[in-house]
Short mmCIF file of C-alpha atoms and ligand atoms in Angstrom, two decimals:
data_model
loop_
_atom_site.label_atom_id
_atom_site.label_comp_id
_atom_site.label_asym_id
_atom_site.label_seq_id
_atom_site.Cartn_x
_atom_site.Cartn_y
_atom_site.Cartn_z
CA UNK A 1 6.84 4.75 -100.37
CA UNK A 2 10.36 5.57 -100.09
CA UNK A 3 12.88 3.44 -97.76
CA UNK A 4 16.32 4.29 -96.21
CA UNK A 5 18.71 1.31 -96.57
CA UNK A 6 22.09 2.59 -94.40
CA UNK A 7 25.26 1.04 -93.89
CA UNK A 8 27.00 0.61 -90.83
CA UNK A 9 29.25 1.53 -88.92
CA UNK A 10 30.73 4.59 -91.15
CA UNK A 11 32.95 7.68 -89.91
CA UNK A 12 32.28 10.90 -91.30
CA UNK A 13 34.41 13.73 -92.29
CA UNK A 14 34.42 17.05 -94.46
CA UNK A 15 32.04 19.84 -94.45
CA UNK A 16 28.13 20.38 -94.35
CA UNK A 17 26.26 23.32 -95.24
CA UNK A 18 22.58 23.31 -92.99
CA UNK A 19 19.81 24.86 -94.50
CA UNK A 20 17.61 27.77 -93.47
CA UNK A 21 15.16 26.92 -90.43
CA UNK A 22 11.77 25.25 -91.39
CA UNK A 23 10.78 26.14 -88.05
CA UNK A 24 11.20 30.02 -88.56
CA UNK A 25 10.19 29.65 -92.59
CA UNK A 26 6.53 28.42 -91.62
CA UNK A 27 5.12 31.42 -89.53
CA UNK A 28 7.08 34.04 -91.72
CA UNK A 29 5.18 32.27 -94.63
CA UNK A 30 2.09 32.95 -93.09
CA UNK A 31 3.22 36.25 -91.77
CA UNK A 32 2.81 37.20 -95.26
CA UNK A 33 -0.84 37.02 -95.11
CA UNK A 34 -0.37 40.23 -93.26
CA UNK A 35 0.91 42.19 -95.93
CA UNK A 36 -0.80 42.66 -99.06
CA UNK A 37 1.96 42.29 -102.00
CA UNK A 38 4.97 40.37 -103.04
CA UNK A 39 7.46 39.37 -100.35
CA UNK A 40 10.45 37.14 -100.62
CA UNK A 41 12.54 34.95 -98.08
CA UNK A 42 15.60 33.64 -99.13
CA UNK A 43 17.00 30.35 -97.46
CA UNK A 44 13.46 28.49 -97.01
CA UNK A 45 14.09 24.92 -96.82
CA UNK A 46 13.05 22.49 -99.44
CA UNK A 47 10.61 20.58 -97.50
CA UNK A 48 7.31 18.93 -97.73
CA UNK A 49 6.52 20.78 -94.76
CA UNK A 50 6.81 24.29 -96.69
CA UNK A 51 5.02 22.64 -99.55
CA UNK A 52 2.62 21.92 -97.64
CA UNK A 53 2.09 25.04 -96.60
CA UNK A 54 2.13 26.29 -99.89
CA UNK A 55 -0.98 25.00 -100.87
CA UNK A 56 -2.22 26.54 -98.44
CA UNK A 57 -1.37 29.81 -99.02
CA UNK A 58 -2.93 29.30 -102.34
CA UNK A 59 -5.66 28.06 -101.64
CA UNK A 60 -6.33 31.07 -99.58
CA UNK A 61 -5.78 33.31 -102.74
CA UNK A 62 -1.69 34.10 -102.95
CA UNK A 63 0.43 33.05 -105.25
CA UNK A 64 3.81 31.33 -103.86
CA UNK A 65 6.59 30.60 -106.12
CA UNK A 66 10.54 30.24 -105.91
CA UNK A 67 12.07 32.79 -108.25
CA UNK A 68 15.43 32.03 -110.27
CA UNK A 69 17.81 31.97 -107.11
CA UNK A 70 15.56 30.02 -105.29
CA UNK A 71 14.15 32.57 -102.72
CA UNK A 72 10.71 31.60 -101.95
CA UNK A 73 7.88 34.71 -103.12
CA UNK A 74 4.56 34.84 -101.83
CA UNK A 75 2.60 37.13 -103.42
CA UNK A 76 -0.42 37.89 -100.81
CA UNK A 77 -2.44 41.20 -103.12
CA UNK A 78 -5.44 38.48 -103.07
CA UNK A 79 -6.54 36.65 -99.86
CA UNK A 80 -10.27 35.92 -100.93
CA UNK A 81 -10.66 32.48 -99.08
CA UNK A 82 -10.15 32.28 -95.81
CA UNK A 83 -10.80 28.86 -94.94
CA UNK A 84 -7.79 26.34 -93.86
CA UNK A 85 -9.29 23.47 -95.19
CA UNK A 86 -9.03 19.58 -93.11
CA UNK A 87 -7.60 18.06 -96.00
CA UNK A 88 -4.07 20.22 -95.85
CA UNK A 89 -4.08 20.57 -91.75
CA UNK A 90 -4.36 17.32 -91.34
CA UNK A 91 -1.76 16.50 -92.97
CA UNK A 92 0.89 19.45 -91.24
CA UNK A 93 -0.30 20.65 -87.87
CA UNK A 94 2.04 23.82 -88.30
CA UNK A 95 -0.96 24.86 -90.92
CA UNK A 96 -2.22 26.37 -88.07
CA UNK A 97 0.00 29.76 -88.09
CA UNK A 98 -2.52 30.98 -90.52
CA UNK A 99 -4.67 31.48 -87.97
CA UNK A 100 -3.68 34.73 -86.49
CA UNK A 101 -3.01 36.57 -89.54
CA UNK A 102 -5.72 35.56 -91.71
CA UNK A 103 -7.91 36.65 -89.06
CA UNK A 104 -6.33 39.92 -88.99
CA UNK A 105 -6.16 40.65 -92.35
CA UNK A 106 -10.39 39.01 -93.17
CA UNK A 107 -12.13 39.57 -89.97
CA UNK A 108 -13.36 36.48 -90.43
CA UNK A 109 -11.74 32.89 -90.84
CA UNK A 110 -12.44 28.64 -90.78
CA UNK A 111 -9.62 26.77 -90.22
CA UNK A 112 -9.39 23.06 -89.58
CA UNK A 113 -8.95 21.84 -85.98
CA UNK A 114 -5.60 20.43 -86.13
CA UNK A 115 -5.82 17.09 -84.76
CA UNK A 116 -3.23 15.31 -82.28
CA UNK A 117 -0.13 13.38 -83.72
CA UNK A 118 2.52 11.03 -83.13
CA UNK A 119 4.34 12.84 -80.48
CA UNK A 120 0.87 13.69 -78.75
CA UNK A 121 -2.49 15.75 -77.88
CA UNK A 122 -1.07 19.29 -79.24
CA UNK A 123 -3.82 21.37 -77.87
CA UNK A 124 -4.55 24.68 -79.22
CA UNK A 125 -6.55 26.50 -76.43
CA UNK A 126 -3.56 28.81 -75.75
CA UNK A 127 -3.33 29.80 -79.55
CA UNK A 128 -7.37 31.01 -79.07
CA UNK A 129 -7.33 32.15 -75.75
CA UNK A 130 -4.62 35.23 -77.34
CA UNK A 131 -6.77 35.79 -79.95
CA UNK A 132 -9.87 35.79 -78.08
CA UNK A 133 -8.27 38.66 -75.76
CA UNK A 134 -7.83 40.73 -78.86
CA UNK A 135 -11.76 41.05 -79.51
CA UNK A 136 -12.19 37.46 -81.72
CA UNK A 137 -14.96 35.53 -81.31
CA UNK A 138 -14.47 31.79 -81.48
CA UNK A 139 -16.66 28.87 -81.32
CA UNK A 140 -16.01 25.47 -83.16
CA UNK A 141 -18.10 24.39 -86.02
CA UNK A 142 -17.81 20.73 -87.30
CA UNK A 143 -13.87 20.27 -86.44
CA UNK A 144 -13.15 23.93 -87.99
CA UNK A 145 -12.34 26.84 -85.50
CA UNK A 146 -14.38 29.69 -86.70
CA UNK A 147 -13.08 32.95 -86.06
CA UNK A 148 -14.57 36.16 -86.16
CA UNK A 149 -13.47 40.02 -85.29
CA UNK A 150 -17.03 42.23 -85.66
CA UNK A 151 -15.11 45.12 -83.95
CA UNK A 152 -11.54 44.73 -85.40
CA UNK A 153 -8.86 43.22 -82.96
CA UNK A 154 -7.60 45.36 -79.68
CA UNK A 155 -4.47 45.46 -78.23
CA UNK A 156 -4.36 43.55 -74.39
CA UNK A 157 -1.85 42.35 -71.85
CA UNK A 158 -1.57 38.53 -72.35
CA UNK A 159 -0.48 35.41 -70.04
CA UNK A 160 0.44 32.55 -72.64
CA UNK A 161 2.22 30.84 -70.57
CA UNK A 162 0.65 26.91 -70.34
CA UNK A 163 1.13 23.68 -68.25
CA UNK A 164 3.94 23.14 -70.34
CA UNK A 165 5.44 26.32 -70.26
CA UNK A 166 5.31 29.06 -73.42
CA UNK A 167 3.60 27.85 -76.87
CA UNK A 168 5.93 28.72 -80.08
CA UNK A 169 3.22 28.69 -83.01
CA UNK A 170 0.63 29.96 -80.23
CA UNK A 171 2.87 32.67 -79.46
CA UNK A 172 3.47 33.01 -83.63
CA UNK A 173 -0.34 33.34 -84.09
CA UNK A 174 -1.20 36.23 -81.06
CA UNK A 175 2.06 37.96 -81.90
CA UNK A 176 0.88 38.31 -86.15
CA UNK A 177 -2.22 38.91 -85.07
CA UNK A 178 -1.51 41.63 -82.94
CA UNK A 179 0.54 43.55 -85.43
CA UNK A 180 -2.24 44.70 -86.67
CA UNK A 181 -4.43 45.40 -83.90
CA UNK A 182 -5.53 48.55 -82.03
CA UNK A 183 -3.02 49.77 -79.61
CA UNK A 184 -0.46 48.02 -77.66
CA UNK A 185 -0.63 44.64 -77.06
CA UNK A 186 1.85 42.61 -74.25
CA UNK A 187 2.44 39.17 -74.67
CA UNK A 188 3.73 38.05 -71.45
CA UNK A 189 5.48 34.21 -70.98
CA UNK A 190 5.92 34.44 -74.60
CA UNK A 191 8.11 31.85 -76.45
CA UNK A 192 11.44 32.42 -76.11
CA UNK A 193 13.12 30.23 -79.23
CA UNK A 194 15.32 31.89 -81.76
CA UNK A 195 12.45 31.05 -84.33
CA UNK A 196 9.65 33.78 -82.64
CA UNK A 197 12.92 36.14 -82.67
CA UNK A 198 12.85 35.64 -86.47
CA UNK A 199 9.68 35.94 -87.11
CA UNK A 200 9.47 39.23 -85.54
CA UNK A 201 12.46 40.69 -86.66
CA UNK A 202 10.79 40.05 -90.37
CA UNK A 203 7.77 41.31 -89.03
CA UNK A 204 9.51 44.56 -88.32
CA UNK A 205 10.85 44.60 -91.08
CA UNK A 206 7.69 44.64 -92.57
CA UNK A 207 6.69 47.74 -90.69
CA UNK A 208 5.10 46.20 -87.42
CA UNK A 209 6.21 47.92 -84.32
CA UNK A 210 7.46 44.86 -81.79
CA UNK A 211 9.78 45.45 -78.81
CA UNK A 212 11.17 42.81 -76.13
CA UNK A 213 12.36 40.51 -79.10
CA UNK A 214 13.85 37.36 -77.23
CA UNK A 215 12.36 37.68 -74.30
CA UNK A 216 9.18 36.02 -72.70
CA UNK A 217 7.76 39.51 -72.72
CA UNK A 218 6.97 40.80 -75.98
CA UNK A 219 5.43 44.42 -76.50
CA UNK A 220 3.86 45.14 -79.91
CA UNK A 221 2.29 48.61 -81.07
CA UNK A 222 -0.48 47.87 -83.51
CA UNK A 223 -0.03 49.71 -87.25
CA UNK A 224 -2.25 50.81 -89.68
CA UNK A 225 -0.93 48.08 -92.84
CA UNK A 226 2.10 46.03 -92.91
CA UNK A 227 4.30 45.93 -96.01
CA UNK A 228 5.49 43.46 -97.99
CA UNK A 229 9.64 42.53 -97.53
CA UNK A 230 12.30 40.96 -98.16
CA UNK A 231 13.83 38.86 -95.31
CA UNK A 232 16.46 36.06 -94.38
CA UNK A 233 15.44 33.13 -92.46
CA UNK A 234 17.89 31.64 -89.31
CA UNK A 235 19.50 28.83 -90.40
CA UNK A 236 17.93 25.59 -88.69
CA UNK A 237 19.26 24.60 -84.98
CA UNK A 238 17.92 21.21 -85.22
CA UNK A 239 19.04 20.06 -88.75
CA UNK A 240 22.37 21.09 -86.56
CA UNK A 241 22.26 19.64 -83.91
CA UNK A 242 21.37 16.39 -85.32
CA UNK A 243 24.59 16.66 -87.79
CA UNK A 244 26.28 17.33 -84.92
CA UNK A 245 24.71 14.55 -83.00
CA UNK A 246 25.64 12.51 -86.12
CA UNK A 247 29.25 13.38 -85.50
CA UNK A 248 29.39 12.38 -81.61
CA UNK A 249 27.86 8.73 -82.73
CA UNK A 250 30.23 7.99 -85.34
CA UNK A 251 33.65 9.00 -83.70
CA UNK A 252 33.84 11.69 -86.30
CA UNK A 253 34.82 15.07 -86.97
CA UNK A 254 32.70 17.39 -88.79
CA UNK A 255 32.49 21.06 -89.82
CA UNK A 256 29.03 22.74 -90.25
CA UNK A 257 28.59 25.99 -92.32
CA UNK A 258 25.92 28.08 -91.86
CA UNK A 259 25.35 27.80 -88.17
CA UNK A 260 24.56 30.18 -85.13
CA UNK A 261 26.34 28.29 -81.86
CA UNK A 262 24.71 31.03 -79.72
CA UNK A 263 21.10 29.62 -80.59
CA UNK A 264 22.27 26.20 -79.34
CA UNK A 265 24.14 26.72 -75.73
CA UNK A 266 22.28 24.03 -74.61
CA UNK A 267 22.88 21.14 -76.97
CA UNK A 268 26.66 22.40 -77.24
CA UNK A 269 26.96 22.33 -73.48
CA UNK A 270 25.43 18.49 -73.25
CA UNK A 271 27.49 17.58 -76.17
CA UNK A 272 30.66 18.77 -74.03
CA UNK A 273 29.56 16.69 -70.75
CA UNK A 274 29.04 13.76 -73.67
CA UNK A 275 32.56 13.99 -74.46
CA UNK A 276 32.55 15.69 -77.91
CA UNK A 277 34.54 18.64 -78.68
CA UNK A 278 32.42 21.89 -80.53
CA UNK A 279 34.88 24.57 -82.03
CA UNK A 280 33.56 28.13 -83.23
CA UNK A 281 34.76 28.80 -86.56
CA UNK A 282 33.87 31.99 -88.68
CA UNK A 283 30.75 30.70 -90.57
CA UNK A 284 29.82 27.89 -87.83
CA UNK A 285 32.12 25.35 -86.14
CA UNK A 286 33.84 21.96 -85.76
CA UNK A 287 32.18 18.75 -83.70
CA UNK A 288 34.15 16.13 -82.88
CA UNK A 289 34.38 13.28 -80.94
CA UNK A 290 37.43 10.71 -80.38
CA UNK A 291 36.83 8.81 -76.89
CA UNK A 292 34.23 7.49 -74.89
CA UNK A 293 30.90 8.66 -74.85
CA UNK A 294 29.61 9.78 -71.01
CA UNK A 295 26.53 9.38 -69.89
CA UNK A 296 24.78 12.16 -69.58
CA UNK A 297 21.13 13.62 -67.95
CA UNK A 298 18.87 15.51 -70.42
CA UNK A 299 15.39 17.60 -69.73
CA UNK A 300 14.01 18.79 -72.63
CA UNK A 301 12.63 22.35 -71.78
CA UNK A 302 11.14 25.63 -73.82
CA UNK A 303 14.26 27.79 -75.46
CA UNK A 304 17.19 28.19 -73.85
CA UNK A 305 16.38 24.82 -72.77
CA UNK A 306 17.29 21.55 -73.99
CA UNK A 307 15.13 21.06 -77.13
CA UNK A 308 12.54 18.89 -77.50
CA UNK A 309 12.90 18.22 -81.25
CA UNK A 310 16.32 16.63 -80.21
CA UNK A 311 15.81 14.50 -77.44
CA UNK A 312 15.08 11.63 -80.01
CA UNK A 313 18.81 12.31 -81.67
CA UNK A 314 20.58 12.15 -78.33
CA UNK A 315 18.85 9.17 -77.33
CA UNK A 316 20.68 7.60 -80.50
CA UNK A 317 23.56 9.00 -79.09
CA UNK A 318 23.63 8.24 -75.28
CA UNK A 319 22.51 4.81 -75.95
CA UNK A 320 25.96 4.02 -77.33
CA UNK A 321 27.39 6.05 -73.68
CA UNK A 322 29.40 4.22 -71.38
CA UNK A 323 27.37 4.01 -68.45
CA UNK A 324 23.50 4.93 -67.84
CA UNK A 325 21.86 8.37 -69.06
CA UNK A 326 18.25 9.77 -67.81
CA UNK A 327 16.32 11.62 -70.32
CA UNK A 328 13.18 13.64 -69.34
CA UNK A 329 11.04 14.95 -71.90
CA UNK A 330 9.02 18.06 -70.75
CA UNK A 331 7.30 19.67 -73.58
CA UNK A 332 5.65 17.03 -74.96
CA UNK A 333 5.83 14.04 -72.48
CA UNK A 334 4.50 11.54 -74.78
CA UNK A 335 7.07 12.00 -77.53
CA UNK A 336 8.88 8.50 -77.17
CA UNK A 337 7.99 6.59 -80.29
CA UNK A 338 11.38 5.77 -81.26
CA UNK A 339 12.34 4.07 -77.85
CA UNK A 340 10.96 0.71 -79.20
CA UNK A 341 12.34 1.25 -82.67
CA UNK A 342 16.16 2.21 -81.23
CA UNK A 343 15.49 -1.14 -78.80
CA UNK A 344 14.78 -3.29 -81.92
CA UNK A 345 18.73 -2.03 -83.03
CA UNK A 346 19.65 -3.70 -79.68
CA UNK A 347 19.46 -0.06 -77.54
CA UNK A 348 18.35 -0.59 -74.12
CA UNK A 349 16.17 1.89 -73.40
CA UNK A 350 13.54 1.85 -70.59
CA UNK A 351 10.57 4.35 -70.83
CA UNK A 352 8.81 4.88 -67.39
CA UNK A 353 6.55 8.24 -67.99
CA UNK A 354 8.16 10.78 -69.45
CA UNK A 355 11.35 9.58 -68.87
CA UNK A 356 13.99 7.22 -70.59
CA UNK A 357 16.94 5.32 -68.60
CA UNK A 358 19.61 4.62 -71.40
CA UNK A 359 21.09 2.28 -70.17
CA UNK A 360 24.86 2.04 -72.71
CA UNK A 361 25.69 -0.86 -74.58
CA UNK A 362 28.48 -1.32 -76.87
CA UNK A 363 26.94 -1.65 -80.20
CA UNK A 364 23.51 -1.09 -81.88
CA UNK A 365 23.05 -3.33 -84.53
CA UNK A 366 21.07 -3.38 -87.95
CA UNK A 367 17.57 -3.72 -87.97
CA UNK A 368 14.50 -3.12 -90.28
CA UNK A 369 12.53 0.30 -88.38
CA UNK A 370 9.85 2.48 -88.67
CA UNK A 371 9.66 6.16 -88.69
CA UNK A 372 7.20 7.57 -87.05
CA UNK A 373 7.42 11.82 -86.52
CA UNK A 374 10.11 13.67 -88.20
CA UNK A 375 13.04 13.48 -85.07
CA UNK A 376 12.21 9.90 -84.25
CA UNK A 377 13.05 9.04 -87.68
CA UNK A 378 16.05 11.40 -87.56
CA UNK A 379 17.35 9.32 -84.46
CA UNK A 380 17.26 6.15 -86.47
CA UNK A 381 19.34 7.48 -89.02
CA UNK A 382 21.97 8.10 -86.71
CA UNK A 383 21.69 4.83 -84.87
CA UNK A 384 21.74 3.56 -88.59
CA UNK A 385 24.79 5.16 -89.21
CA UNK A 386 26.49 3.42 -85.97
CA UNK A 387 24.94 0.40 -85.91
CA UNK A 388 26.24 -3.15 -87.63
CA UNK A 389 24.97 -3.97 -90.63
CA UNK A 390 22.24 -2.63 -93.32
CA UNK A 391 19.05 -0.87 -91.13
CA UNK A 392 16.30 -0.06 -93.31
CA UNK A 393 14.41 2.69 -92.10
CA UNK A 394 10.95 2.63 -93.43
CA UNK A 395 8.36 5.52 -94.41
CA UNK A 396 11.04 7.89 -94.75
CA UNK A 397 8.43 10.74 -95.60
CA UNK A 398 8.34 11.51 -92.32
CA UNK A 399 12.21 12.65 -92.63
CA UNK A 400 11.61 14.95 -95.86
CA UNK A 401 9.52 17.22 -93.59
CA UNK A 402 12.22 18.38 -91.72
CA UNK A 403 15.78 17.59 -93.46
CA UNK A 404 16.45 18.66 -96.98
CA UNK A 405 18.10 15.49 -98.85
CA UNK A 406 19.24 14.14 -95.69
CA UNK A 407 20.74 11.43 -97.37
CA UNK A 408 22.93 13.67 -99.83
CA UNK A 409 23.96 15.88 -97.38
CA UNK A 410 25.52 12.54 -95.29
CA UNK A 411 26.79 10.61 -98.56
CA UNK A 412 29.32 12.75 -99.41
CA UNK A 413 30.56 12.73 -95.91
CA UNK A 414 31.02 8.92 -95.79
CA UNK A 415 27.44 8.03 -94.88
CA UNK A 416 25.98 4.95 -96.96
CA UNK A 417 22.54 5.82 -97.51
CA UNK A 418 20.43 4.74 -100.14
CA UNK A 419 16.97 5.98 -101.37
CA UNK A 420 14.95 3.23 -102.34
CA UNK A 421 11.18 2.96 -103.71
CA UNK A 422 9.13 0.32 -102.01
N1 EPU B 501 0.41 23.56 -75.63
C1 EPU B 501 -0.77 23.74 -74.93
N2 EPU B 501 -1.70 24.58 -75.48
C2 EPU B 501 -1.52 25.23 -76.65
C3 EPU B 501 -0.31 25.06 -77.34
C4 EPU B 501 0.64 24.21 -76.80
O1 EPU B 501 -0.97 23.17 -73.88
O2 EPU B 501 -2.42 25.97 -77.06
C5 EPU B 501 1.46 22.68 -75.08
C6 EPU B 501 1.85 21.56 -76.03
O3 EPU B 501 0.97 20.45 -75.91
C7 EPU B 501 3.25 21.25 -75.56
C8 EPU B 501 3.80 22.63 -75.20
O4 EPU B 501 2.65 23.44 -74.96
O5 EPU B 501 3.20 20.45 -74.40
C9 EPU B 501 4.66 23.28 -76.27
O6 EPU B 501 4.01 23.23 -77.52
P1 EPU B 501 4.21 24.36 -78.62
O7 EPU B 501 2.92 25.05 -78.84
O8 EPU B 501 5.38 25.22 -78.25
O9 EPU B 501 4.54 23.52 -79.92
P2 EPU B 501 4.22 23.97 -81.41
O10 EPU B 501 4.28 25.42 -81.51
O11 EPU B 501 2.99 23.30 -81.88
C10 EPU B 501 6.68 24.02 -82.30
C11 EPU B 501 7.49 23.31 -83.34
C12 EPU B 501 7.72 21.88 -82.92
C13 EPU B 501 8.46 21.90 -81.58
C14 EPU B 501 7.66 22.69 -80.56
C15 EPU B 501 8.37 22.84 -79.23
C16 EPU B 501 6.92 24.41 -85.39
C17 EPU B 501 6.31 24.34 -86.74
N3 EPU B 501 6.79 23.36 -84.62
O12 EPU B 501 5.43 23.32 -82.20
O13 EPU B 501 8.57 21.31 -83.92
O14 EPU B 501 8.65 20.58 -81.12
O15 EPU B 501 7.38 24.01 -81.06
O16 EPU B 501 9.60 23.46 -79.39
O17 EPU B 501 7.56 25.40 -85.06
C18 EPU B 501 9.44 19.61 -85.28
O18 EPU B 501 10.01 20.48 -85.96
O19 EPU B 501 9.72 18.39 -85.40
C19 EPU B 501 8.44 20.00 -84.29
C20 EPU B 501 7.52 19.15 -83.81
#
């Protein structure tokens, strides 16, 4: 098992180029199920996360490959298994975006119950109450949801809104699905995040018919066939915001390439409260930050909200504040697994529901940590980065879901990170 051992304190400088969204890659992976054929999307992430998925597209029958310039084929003619088996969901709960469109494209589909995780329950009732209003049966059969459409699938007006608000992958999985389906379907309280705007401009590309892109109301005209494309993902707001989050805690100045400000208002404008300076430039911008850091109040929320996958990050970040932060988290109010790990760096955090008071102190310092889920480990990085002293973060998997060589995109900008095998 691999181990980050990181240096600290650095400051950073120079120029980073982020990477295509995992986040928008997964669904438009699966969205390939939809159309029989080779289709290619250039900038998918190297991640285990799209490995991951992968497999399972092959194991359902395609073929998935990354040709010579690294643009990632799937090659969907043959879809003769339509069963998402336990052993791959378990391991990434994303697998679940096969859902909708294998179900459109077999009629009838198994896929492993994805089970909770480190940052909590993760139901999916909203992902099978959609389908079930476009004509699928569902029942659950020893942990697998099995999913069948005797008549075809049939366009209907749909509330997926939640307790939590709108459900990305759930919105992903009724919106494939209904690509396909008979007549016009409305999705209302869809997801709103830059990710479902991808994945239905591909889809469009592809032939589907989808209207309202953006917005929680999304109208889609069922087609005949979909056909296979070539499509560009986003590049990822997250792996950006935590660079730039990486820049606020180090005192640094940084220029990402490859990044869309206008998907991030909301992490810009906390950043600017923070103290940090963000710059547009023509292929992304500048962050910087040379005072204090200010306290600040965060609520995660659903796009344009604050996001959820980087409350962790700016927990790192306001714990070093001068004065006392609140953070709410209100997507997924259990995700708080690095509060004890960022208080064993000397943070003083105090979790009370799904809240955090960050209270500032003036230094973190080294300390041997665990990662737990992808952005918690992300947020010890950073606090790695700041802190005194060597911090070894440990089971650094976790990280290679979600960053592509995290620690050689940060070496060369005066981060000193090293891989080690434990
Ligand atoms: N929810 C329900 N019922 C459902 C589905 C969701 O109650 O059927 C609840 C969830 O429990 C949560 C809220 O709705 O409280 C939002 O969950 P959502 O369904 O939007 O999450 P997701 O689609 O499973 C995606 C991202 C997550 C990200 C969330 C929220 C992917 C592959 N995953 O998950 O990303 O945190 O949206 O923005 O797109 C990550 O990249 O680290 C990550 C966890």
């Amino acid at each position: 098992m691999d181990v980050f051992r990181i240096e600290g304190p650095v400051q950073l400088s120079g120029s980073v180029a982020l990477s295509g969204s995992k986040n928008a890659s997964l669904p438009m992976m699966a969205a390939m199920i939809l159309a029989p054929g080779e289709s290619s999307l250039a900038g998918v992430p190297r991640l285990s996360d799209i490995a991951v998925l992968s497999e399972l597209l092959e194991q359902l029958g395609c073929r998935v490959d990354r040709s010579a310039n690294g643009d990632l084929r799937v090659d969907s003619t043959t879809v003769d298994n339509p069963v998402g088996d336990y052993e791959i969901v378990r391991k990434m709960r994303a697998s679940i975006c096969i859902l909708g469109p294998l179900l459109a494209r077999c009629g009838r589909v198994e896929v492993s119950m994805p089970g909770g995780c480190a940052i909590g329950d993760r139901p999916i009732n909203l992902h099978l109450r959609g389908l079930q209003a476009l004509g699928a049966r569902i029942r659950v059969e020893n942990g697998y949801i099995v999913a069948e459409t005797p008549k075809g699938l049939t366009g209907k007006e749909i509330f997926l809104g939640g307790s939590f608000g709108s459900t990305v992958l759930g919105t992903a999985n009724v919106l494939m699905a209904a690509t396909l389906a008979k007549g016009r379907t409305v999705i209302e309280s869809a997801a709103c995040e830059p990710e479902i705007a991808d994945l239905a401009n591909c889809l469009n590309k592809m032939g589907a018919k989808i209207s309202g892109i953006g917005s929680p109301r999304l109208i889609i005209e069922g087609v005949k066939v979909l056909r296979p494309a070539q499509y560009r993902v986003i590049p990822d707001r997250i792996e950006a915001g935590t660079f730039m989050a990486a820049a606020a805690i180090t005192k640094s100045e940084l220029k990402l390439r490859n990044c869309r400000l206008d998907d991030m208002m909301a992490v810009v404008d906390k950043l600017r409260s923070i103290g940090a300076t963000v710059e547009r430039d023509a292929d992304g911008c500048v962050v910087a930050r040379s005072g204090a850091i200010k306290p600040a109040d965060i609520t995660t929320q659903p796009y344009p909200g604050f996001p959820t996958d980087l409350q962790a990050q700016f927990i790192a970040l306001l714990s070093l504040a001068d004065g006392n932060s609140v953070v709410i988290e209100k997507v997924f109010p259990d995700r708080f697994m690095h509060v004890a790990e960022l208080n064993r760096m000397a943070a003083n955090l105090l979790k009370e529901g799904p809240a955090v008071i960050v209270a500032g102190v003036k230094k973190l310092m080294a300390a041997p940590v665990m990662a737990s889920d992808l952005r918690a480990s992300a947020a010890l990085v950073l606090a790695g980065l700041a802190a005194e002293g060597t911090t070894t973060v440990n089971r650094v998997y976790h990280i290679d879901r979600g960053y592509e060589r995290i620690e050689e995109k940060l070496n060369p900008l005066g981060a000193k990170i090293t891989r080690e095998s434990v």
